[in-house]
Short mmCIF file of C-alpha atoms in Angstrom, two decimals:
data_model
loop_
_atom_site.label_atom_id
_atom_site.label_comp_id
_atom_site.label_asym_id
_atom_site.label_seq_id
_atom_site.Cartn_x
_atom_site.Cartn_y
_atom_site.Cartn_z
CA VAL B 4 156.12 115.86 89.91
CA GLN B 5 157.80 113.19 92.01
CA LEU B 6 156.21 109.96 93.15
CA GLN B 7 157.57 107.68 95.87
CA ALA B 8 156.12 104.19 96.15
CA SER B 9 156.64 102.02 99.21
CA GLY B 10 155.19 99.10 101.13
CA GLY B 11 156.33 96.15 99.08
CA GLY B 12 157.77 93.01 100.59
CA LEU B 13 157.76 89.24 100.76
CA VAL B 14 154.47 87.69 101.83
CA GLN B 15 152.79 84.29 101.68
CA PRO B 16 149.79 83.45 99.51
CA GLY B 17 146.60 84.69 101.14
CA ASP B 18 148.36 87.48 103.01
CA SER B 19 147.65 91.20 102.71
CA LEU B 20 149.86 94.16 101.93
CA ARG B 21 149.28 97.89 101.57
CA LEU B 22 151.26 99.95 99.13
CA SER B 23 151.59 103.72 99.43
CA CYS B 24 152.52 106.36 96.90
CA VAL B 25 153.43 109.82 98.14
CA ALA B 26 153.25 112.52 95.50
CA SER B 27 155.00 115.87 95.46
CA ILE B 28 152.25 117.56 93.47
CA ARG B 29 150.96 121.05 94.21
CA ASN B 30 147.37 120.18 93.22
CA PHE B 31 147.30 116.48 94.08
CA ARG B 32 143.50 116.34 94.23
CA GLY B 33 143.36 117.41 90.59
CA TYR B 34 145.33 114.40 89.39
CA ALA B 35 144.22 110.92 88.48
CA MET B 36 146.46 108.27 89.99
CA GLY B 37 147.17 104.72 88.97
CA TRP B 38 148.98 101.54 89.95
CA PHE B 39 150.71 99.38 87.39
CA ARG B 40 152.87 96.30 87.81
CA GLN B 41 155.53 94.46 85.90
CA ALA B 42 156.42 90.85 86.52
CA PRO B 43 159.79 89.42 85.44
CA GLY B 44 159.83 88.86 81.70
CA LYS B 45 156.43 90.43 81.18
CA GLU B 46 155.12 93.77 80.04
CA ARG B 47 153.89 96.41 82.43
CA GLU B 48 150.17 96.01 83.11
CA PHE B 49 147.41 98.10 84.61
CA VAL B 50 146.27 97.25 88.14
CA ALA B 51 143.98 100.03 89.36
CA ALA B 52 143.28 103.73 89.00
CA ILE B 53 141.46 106.42 90.93
CA SER B 54 140.26 109.67 89.46
CA TRP B 55 140.10 113.20 90.84
CA SER B 56 136.43 112.51 91.63
CA LEU B 57 137.24 109.19 93.35
CA GLU B 58 135.99 107.02 90.50
CA THR B 59 137.94 103.75 90.41
CA GLN B 60 138.94 101.14 87.85
CA TYR B 61 140.51 97.71 88.36
CA ARG B 62 141.91 94.98 86.19
CA ASN B 63 139.65 91.96 86.25
CA ASN B 64 141.83 89.57 88.20
CA VAL B 65 142.33 91.95 91.14
CA GLN B 66 138.72 93.15 91.36
CA GLY B 67 137.39 92.28 94.80
CA ARG B 68 140.86 91.63 96.24
CA PHE B 69 142.56 95.02 95.76
CA THR B 70 141.27 98.42 96.81
CA ILE B 71 142.68 101.70 95.58
CA SER B 72 142.18 104.85 97.62
CA ARG B 73 143.67 108.28 98.13
CA ASP B 74 144.11 110.80 100.93
CA ASN B 75 144.32 114.22 99.32
CA ALA B 76 145.30 115.86 102.61
CA LYS B 77 148.43 113.68 102.69
CA ASN B 78 149.13 113.68 98.94
CA THR B 79 149.08 109.92 99.16
CA MET B 80 147.52 107.08 97.20
CA TYR B 81 147.14 103.56 98.54
CA LEU B 82 146.65 100.07 97.21
CA GLN B 83 145.28 97.60 99.73
CA MET B 84 145.99 94.11 98.46
CA ASN B 85 144.22 91.18 100.09
CA SER B 86 144.23 87.46 99.32
CA LEU B 87 147.52 87.81 97.50
CA LYS B 88 148.47 85.14 94.97
CA PRO B 89 151.84 84.14 93.54
CA GLU B 90 150.77 85.65 90.21
CA ASP B 91 150.57 89.05 91.93
CA THR B 92 154.36 88.99 92.25
CA ALA B 93 155.75 92.03 90.43
CA VAL B 94 157.28 95.44 90.79
CA TYR B 95 154.42 97.84 91.45
CA TYR B 96 154.61 101.37 90.08
CA CYS B 97 152.47 104.37 90.84
CA ALA B 98 151.65 106.93 88.19
CA ALA B 99 149.96 110.31 87.96
CA SER B 100 148.12 112.22 85.24
CA TYR B 101 146.46 115.63 85.31
CA ASP B 102 144.33 114.97 82.23
CA TYR B 103 143.73 111.23 81.94
CA PHE B 104 141.98 108.59 83.99
CA GLY B 105 142.13 105.03 82.82
CA ASN B 106 144.22 101.93 82.19
CA THR B 107 146.65 103.12 79.51
CA ALA B 108 150.16 103.38 80.89
CA SER B 109 151.45 105.69 78.18
CA ALA B 110 148.83 108.29 79.10
CA TYR B 111 150.31 108.83 82.56
CA GLY B 112 153.00 111.46 82.53
CA SER B 113 154.67 110.86 85.89
CA TRP B 114 155.96 107.63 87.42
CA GLY B 115 157.42 106.47 90.68
CA GLN B 116 160.40 104.15 91.05
CA GLY B 117 158.49 100.97 91.91
CA THR B 118 158.23 98.70 94.93
CA LEU B 119 158.68 94.94 94.76
CA VAL B 120 155.92 92.61 95.91
CA THR B 121 156.79 88.92 96.16
CA VAL B 122 154.13 86.39 97.00
CA SER B 123 155.63 83.01 97.75
CA SER B 124 155.31 80.16 100.21
#
């Protein structure tokens, strides 16, 4: 399993950004996918997850601003991020699991390399 995250960049507070994660997985639709982030000097934290049945979970402080989705035909997961705040600045990682859906990073067996999101005026 290989995951390739992209779409990060430098934006101003209030702007939007869409992250993508392309997965080289034979049965992509059978995997739960997640986004995690790690800010400088902080531990990696859960952002959002989407299950094989399209159920979604979000951390509280992104609920209503971020939307996770997936396109199984393209083996791709997305994270639409609106109303970005400086505290959203972090490296964002995508992750995949064939048997777990949730917010625990250690339960995801495959990880992408990360894409940097910087929110600053």
